[in-house]
Coordinates of C-alpha atoms in Angstrom, one line a residue:
M1 CA 3.5 8.1 -20.6
E2 CA 6.5 6.1 -21.7
T3 CA 9.8 6.4 -19.9
E4 CA 13.1 4.5 -19.8
L5 CA 11.7 2.5 -16.8
S6 CA 8.4 1.6 -18.5
R7 CA 10.3 0.5 -21.6
Q8 CA 12.5 -1.7 -19.5
L9 CA 9.5 -3.4 -18.0
G10 CA 7.6 -3.6 -21.2
I11 CA 4.6 -1.5 -20.1
E12 CA 2.8 1.1 -22.1
H13 CA 2.3 3.7 -19.3
A14 CA 4.6 4.4 -16.4
I15 CA 1.8 3.9 -13.9
F16 CA 2.5 1.5 -11.1
G17 CA -0.7 0.5 -9.2
F18 CA -0.5 -0.9 -5.7
T19 CA -3.6 -2.8 -4.5
P20 CA -4.5 -5.6 -2.1
F21 CA -6.9 -7.0 -4.7
P22 CA -5.8 -9.4 -7.4
A23 CA -8.6 -8.3 -9.8
V24 CA -7.5 -4.7 -9.6
A25 CA -3.8 -5.6 -10.1
A26 CA -4.7 -7.6 -13.2
A27 CA -6.9 -4.8 -14.6
I28 CA -4.1 -2.3 -14.1
S29 CA -1.7 -4.4 -16.0
R30 CA -4.2 -5.1 -18.8
A31 CA -4.8 -1.4 -19.1
G32 CA -1.1 -0.8 -19.9
G33 CA 0.2 -0.1 -16.4
F34 CA 2.0 -2.3 -13.9
G35 CA -0.2 -4.0 -11.2
V36 CA 1.5 -4.6 -7.8
L37 CA -0.3 -6.9 -5.4
G38 CA 0.0 -6.1 -1.7
A39 CA 0.9 -9.2 0.3
V40 CA 0.6 -8.0 3.9
R41 CA -2.9 -9.4 4.3
Y42 CA -1.9 -12.9 3.3
T43 CA -1.0 -15.1 6.3
A44 CA -1.3 -18.4 4.5
P45 CA 1.2 -19.1 1.7
D46 CA -1.4 -21.2 -0.2
D47 CA -3.8 -18.2 -0.3
L48 CA -1.1 -16.0 -1.8
A49 CA -0.1 -18.7 -4.3
R50 CA -3.7 -19.0 -5.4
D51 CA -4.2 -15.3 -5.9
L52 CA -0.8 -14.9 -7.7
D53 CA -1.8 -17.7 -10.1
W54 CA -5.2 -16.0 -10.7
L55 CA -3.4 -12.7 -11.3
H56 CA -1.1 -14.3 -13.8
D57 CA -4.0 -15.9 -15.6
H58 CA -5.9 -12.7 -15.9
A59 CA -3.1 -10.2 -16.7
D60 CA -3.2 -11.1 -20.4
G61 CA 0.5 -11.7 -20.4
K62 CA 1.4 -8.3 -19.0
P63 CA 3.9 -7.9 -16.2
Y64 CA 3.0 -7.5 -12.5
G65 CA 4.7 -7.4 -9.2
L66 CA 4.4 -8.1 -5.4
D67 CA 4.6 -5.7 -2.4
V68 CA 5.8 -7.2 0.9
V69 CA 6.4 -5.6 4.3
M70 CA 9.5 -6.8 6.0
P71 CA 12.3 -5.1 8.1
A72 CA 15.8 -4.7 6.7
R73 CA 17.3 -6.4 9.7
K74 CA 16.7 -10.0 10.4
V75 CA 15.5 -11.0 13.9
E76 CA 16.2 -14.6 14.8
G77 CA 14.1 -16.8 17.0
V78 CA 11.1 -14.5 17.6
S79 CA 7.7 -16.1 16.9
E80 CA 4.3 -14.6 16.7
A81 CA 3.4 -16.1 20.1
D82 CA 6.5 -14.4 21.6
V83 CA 5.4 -11.0 20.2
E84 CA 1.8 -11.6 21.4
A85 CA 3.1 -12.1 24.9
M86 CA 4.7 -8.6 24.9
I87 CA 1.3 -6.9 24.6
P88 CA 0.3 -5.3 28.0
E89 CA -3.0 -6.2 29.5
G90 CA -3.9 -2.5 29.9
H91 CA -3.9 -2.2 26.1
R92 CA -6.0 -5.3 25.7
R93 CA -8.5 -3.8 28.1
F94 CA -8.6 -0.5 26.2
V95 CA -9.5 -2.4 23.0
R96 CA -12.3 -4.2 24.8
D97 CA -13.7 -1.1 26.4
T98 CA -13.6 0.9 23.1
L99 CA -15.5 -1.9 21.3
A100 CA -18.0 -2.2 24.1
E101 CA -18.6 1.6 24.1
H102 CA -19.6 1.4 20.4
G103 CA -21.6 -1.9 20.8
V104 CA -19.4 -3.9 18.5
P105 CA -20.6 -7.6 18.6
E106 CA -18.2 -10.5 19.2
L107 CA -17.3 -12.7 16.3
A108 CA -19.4 -15.8 16.0
E109 CA -18.2 -18.9 17.9
G110 CA -15.4 -20.5 15.9
E111 CA -15.1 -17.5 13.5
R112 CA -11.5 -16.4 13.2
S113 CA -10.4 -12.9 12.5
G114 CA -10.1 -12.3 8.8
W115 CA -7.9 -9.3 9.3
R116 CA -5.0 -10.8 11.1
I117 CA -2.2 -8.8 9.6
T118 CA 1.1 -10.5 10.4
G119 CA 2.8 -9.9 7.1
W120 CA 5.4 -7.6 8.7
M121 CA 6.6 -10.6 10.8
E122 CA 9.7 -11.7 8.9
D123 CA 9.0 -15.4 8.9
V124 CA 5.6 -14.6 7.3
A125 CA 7.2 -12.4 4.7
R126 CA 9.8 -15.0 3.8
R127 CA 7.2 -17.6 3.2
Q128 CA 5.5 -15.1 0.9
L129 CA 8.7 -14.7 -1.0
D130 CA 9.1 -18.5 -1.4
V131 CA 5.7 -18.4 -3.2
A132 CA 6.5 -15.3 -5.2
F133 CA 9.9 -16.4 -6.5
D134 CA 8.3 -19.6 -7.9
R135 CA 6.2 -17.3 -10.1
P136 CA 7.1 -14.9 -12.9
I137 CA 6.8 -11.7 -11.0
R138 CA 8.9 -8.8 -12.5
L139 CA 9.1 -6.6 -9.4
L140 CA 9.4 -7.0 -5.6
A141 CA 8.6 -3.9 -3.6
N142 CA 9.1 -3.5 0.1
A143 CA 7.0 -1.0 2.1
L144 CA 9.4 -0.8 5.0
G145 CA 12.4 0.3 3.0
S146 CA 15.3 -1.9 1.8
P147 CA 14.6 -5.6 2.3
P148 CA 17.4 -7.8 3.8
A149 CA 20.5 -8.1 1.6
D150 CA 19.9 -11.8 1.0
V151 CA 16.4 -11.0 -0.3
V152 CA 17.7 -8.4 -2.7
K153 CA 20.3 -10.9 -4.0
R154 CA 17.6 -13.6 -4.4
A155 CA 15.4 -11.3 -6.3
H156 CA 18.2 -10.2 -8.7
D157 CA 19.2 -13.9 -9.1
N158 CA 15.6 -14.5 -10.3
G159 CA 15.7 -11.5 -12.7
V160 CA 13.3 -9.5 -10.4
L161 CA 13.7 -5.8 -9.9
V162 CA 13.5 -4.5 -6.3
A163 CA 11.8 -1.3 -5.3
A164 CA 11.7 0.3 -1.9
L165 CA 9.6 3.1 -0.5
A166 CA 11.4 6.2 0.9
G167 CA 10.1 9.2 2.8
S168 CA 13.3 11.2 2.7
A169 CA 16.4 11.7 0.6
R170 CA 18.4 10.1 3.3
H171 CA 16.3 6.9 3.2
A172 CA 16.6 6.9 -0.6
R173 CA 20.4 7.1 -0.5
H174 CA 20.4 4.1 1.9
H175 CA 18.3 2.2 -0.6
A176 CA 20.7 2.9 -3.4
E177 CA 23.6 1.7 -1.3
A178 CA 21.6 -1.5 -0.6
G179 CA 21.4 -2.3 -4.3
I180 CA 17.7 -1.3 -4.8
D181 CA 16.7 -0.8 -8.4
I182 CA 13.8 1.6 -8.0
V183 CA 13.1 4.1 -5.3
V184 CA 9.4 5.1 -4.6
A185 CA 9.4 8.6 -3.2
Q186 CA 6.3 8.5 -1.0
G187 CA 5.1 11.9 0.1
Y188 CA 3.2 12.9 3.2
E189 CA -0.1 12.9 1.3
A190 CA 0.0 9.1 0.7
G191 CA -2.2 6.5 2.2
G192 CA -0.7 3.9 4.5
H193 CA 2.8 4.2 6.1
T194 CA 4.2 7.5 5.1
G195 CA 6.7 10.2 6.3
E196 CA 6.4 13.9 6.9
I197 CA 7.7 15.4 3.6
A198 CA 5.2 16.4 0.9
S199 CA 5.5 15.0 -2.6
M200 CA 6.3 18.3 -4.3
V201 CA 9.4 18.6 -2.1
L202 CA 10.3 15.0 -1.7
T203 CA 10.2 13.8 -5.4
P204 CA 12.9 16.1 -6.7
E205 CA 15.1 15.6 -3.6
V206 CA 15.0 11.9 -4.0
A207 CA 15.5 12.0 -7.8
E208 CA 18.6 14.1 -7.3
A209 CA 19.9 12.0 -4.4
V210 CA 19.8 8.6 -6.2
A211 CA 20.4 9.6 -9.8
P212 CA 20.6 7.8 -12.2
L213 CA 18.4 5.2 -10.4
P214 CA 14.7 5.5 -11.5
V215 CA 12.3 7.1 -9.0
L216 CA 8.5 6.7 -8.8
A217 CA 6.5 9.6 -7.4
A218 CA 3.9 8.6 -4.9
G219 CA 1.4 10.3 -2.6
G220 CA -1.5 12.6 -3.6
I221 CA -1.6 11.4 -7.2
G222 CA -5.1 10.8 -8.6
S223 CA -5.1 12.6 -11.9
G224 CA -3.1 12.7 -15.1
E225 CA -2.1 16.3 -14.4
Q226 CA -0.5 15.1 -11.1
I227 CA 1.2 12.3 -13.0
A228 CA 2.7 14.9 -15.4
A229 CA 3.8 17.0 -12.3
G230 CA 5.6 13.9 -10.9
L231 CA 7.5 13.3 -14.2
A232 CA 8.3 17.0 -14.4
L233 CA 9.9 16.7 -10.9
G234 CA 12.3 14.0 -12.1
A235 CA 10.4 10.8 -11.6
Q236 CA 10.3 8.0 -14.2
G237 CA 6.8 7.0 -13.3
V238 CA 4.2 7.1 -10.5
W239 CA 3.1 4.8 -7.8
I240 CA -0.7 5.0 -7.1
G241 CA -2.6 3.1 -4.4
S242 CA -5.6 4.9 -2.9
L243 CA -7.3 5.7 -6.2
W244 CA -8.1 2.0 -6.9
L245 CA -10.0 1.4 -3.6
T246 CA -13.3 2.6 -5.1
T247 CA -13.0 0.8 -8.4
T248 CA -15.6 -1.7 -9.3
E249 CA -13.0 -4.5 -9.3
A250 CA -12.0 -3.8 -5.6
R251 CA -13.4 -6.0 -2.9
L252 CA -13.5 -4.0 0.3
G253 CA -16.2 -6.3 1.6
S254 CA -18.2 -3.4 3.1
R255 CA -20.7 -1.1 1.3
A256 CA -20.6 1.2 4.3
L257 CA -16.8 1.6 4.0
T258 CA -17.1 2.3 0.2
A259 CA -19.7 4.9 1.0
K260 CA -17.4 6.6 3.6
L261 CA -14.6 6.7 1.0
L262 CA -16.9 8.2 -1.7
A263 CA -18.1 10.9 0.8
A264 CA -14.8 11.8 2.3
G265 CA -12.9 15.0 1.5
S266 CA -9.2 15.5 1.3
G267 CA -9.1 16.7 4.9
D268 CA -10.8 13.6 6.3
T269 CA -7.7 11.5 6.8
V270 CA -5.1 11.4 9.6
R271 CA -1.6 10.0 10.1
S272 CA -2.1 7.7 13.0
R273 CA -0.3 4.7 14.6
A274 CA -3.7 3.2 15.6
L275 CA -3.5 0.5 12.9
T276 CA 0.0 -0.9 12.8
G277 CA 2.1 1.0 15.3
K278 CA 3.8 3.1 12.6
P279 CA 2.4 6.4 11.3
A280 CA 0.0 5.5 8.6
R281 CA -2.5 7.8 6.8
Q282 CA -6.1 6.5 7.0
L283 CA -9.6 7.7 7.3
R284 CA -10.1 9.6 10.5
T285 CA -12.6 7.7 12.7
A286 CA -13.7 7.3 16.3
W287 CA -11.2 4.5 16.4
T288 CA -8.2 6.6 15.4
D289 CA -9.4 9.4 17.7
A290 CA -9.5 6.9 20.6
W291 CA -5.9 5.8 20.0
D292 CA -4.6 9.3 19.4
D293 CA -6.3 10.7 22.6
P294 CA -3.6 11.6 25.2
A295 CA -5.9 10.2 27.9
G296 CA -5.6 6.7 26.4
P297 CA -2.6 4.2 26.6
G298 CA -1.4 5.2 23.1
P299 CA -0.5 2.8 20.3
L300 CA 2.2 0.1 20.8
P301 CA 5.2 -0.1 18.4
M302 CA 5.1 -2.3 15.3
P303 CA 4.3 -5.3 15.2
L304 CA 2.6 -5.3 18.6
Q305 CA -0.1 -2.8 17.6
G306 CA -1.1 -4.7 14.5
L307 CA -1.5 -8.0 16.5
L308 CA -3.3 -6.2 19.3
V309 CA -6.0 -4.7 17.1
A310 CA -6.4 -7.4 14.4
E311 CA -9.5 -9.1 15.8
A312 CA -11.0 -5.7 16.8
V313 CA -10.6 -4.4 13.3
S314 CA -12.1 -7.6 11.9
R315 CA -15.2 -7.2 14.1
I316 CA -15.6 -3.5 13.2
Q317 CA -15.5 -4.4 9.5
R318 CA -17.6 -7.6 9.9
Y319 CA -20.5 -5.7 11.5
E320 CA -19.9 -2.4 9.7
V321 CA -19.8 -0.2 12.8
E322 CA -19.8 3.1 11.0
P323 CA -18.2 5.4 13.6
L324 CA -15.1 3.1 13.9
L325 CA -15.0 1.9 10.3
G326 CA -11.9 3.0 8.4
T327 CA -9.1 2.0 6.0
P328 CA -5.7 3.3 5.0
V329 CA -6.2 5.9 2.3
G330 CA -4.4 9.1 1.1
Q331 CA -5.5 12.7 0.9
I332 CA -6.5 12.0 -2.7
V333 CA -9.7 10.4 -1.3
G334 CA -11.3 13.8 -2.0
R335 CA -11.2 12.9 -5.7
M336 CA -12.6 9.4 -5.2
N337 CA -16.3 10.3 -5.6
A338 CA -17.6 7.6 -7.9
E339 CA -17.2 3.8 -8.4
R340 CA -15.6 3.2 -11.8
P341 CA -13.9 0.3 -13.5
V342 CA -10.1 0.3 -13.5
Q343 CA -10.0 0.9 -17.3
E344 CA -12.2 4.0 -16.9
V345 CA -10.0 5.3 -14.2
F346 CA -6.9 4.6 -16.3
D347 CA -8.4 6.3 -19.4
G348 CA -9.1 9.4 -17.2
L349 CA -5.4 9.4 -16.1
T350 CA -4.1 9.3 -19.6
R351 CA -6.4 12.0 -20.9
G352 CA -5.5 14.2 -18.0
F353 CA -1.8 13.6 -18.7
E354 CA -2.3 14.6 -22.3
R355 CA -4.1 17.8 -21.2
A356 CA -1.3 18.7 -18.9
V357 CA 1.4 18.2 -21.6
D358 CA -0.6 20.2 -24.1
R359 CA -1.0 23.0 -21.6
I360 CA 2.8 23.2 -20.8
N361 CA 3.6 23.0 -24.5
R362 CA 1.3 26.0 -25.2
I363 CA 2.9 27.9 -22.3
A364 CA 6.3 27.1 -23.8
G365 CA 5.1 28.3 -27.2
R366 CA 5.2 24.8 -28.8
S367 CA 2.6 22.9 -30.7
G368 CA 0.3 21.0 -28.3
S369 CA -0.3 17.9 -30.4

């Protein structure tokens, strides 16, 4: 699975693996892909520094990157406390009532939410970048599109390539104009924040719109055959996230959540604003149903929703309240039916890719090997 982009980055296979777990990112890089650590859960720069250093020490000298979440436009003088003050009391009451309905216990006295996602607050993301640029990352990706122009320049000055996710050809062209090096065409099937266009349609549209910039196909990719399809559609690699959630190196922190992922089918996800305020594909649960119910107050815009539900989600996960327990994940969850090491997953991807190439060669009347 070698492409011009994989050769540029010095990786054996053009598989970019996004994950919130340093151990998974390191294993992806060791396997010949490109591990990308998600930074959105890190609120303390020291924690991110510690995990990036660990990743560097365990990647066997192979390249890796970091994924942040920050808006393209800078907002001056707005603190987390300012944003918290914008949350209506009615929404806070709805959270309390929903948790009480399902008997979710309070956190122990003095225990702070471990799931306080504020990474999309620009000041948090910029502190993350200060940490990242002091380390030899090779790629900076932004899940909310093009990062601010000064961040793109800073990355390039440090010899770091910049990638941005796009859900349409229009978004992709904007990224190209902003000086982005790699566009991730993320289809509707993907986990987390995603648009409304399916990968089969989106990938070739984006590849054509930004040529000759390299494009990574993302969304609904969990087999080597699907990787081959992405490359056939014009991508120079693939971006895979959900598939790693049930690897043995992942640290979801909940056996109940892992069991739900292993049991879920491809129809058991939903695009909902319940988690962050922006449409994000995740497991469908009683929590997403409550927020998507027209009788409820409805989710707040980003970043208000994420701040509103942070402690609630932490409590749900801490006490493994099964009806409410969920996580961002794509439709590929239907293929995630066993816990396996990253290397084993990777070997399956490469074998599947070889099968697909051999099949197409036979159809075209060429030798398959």
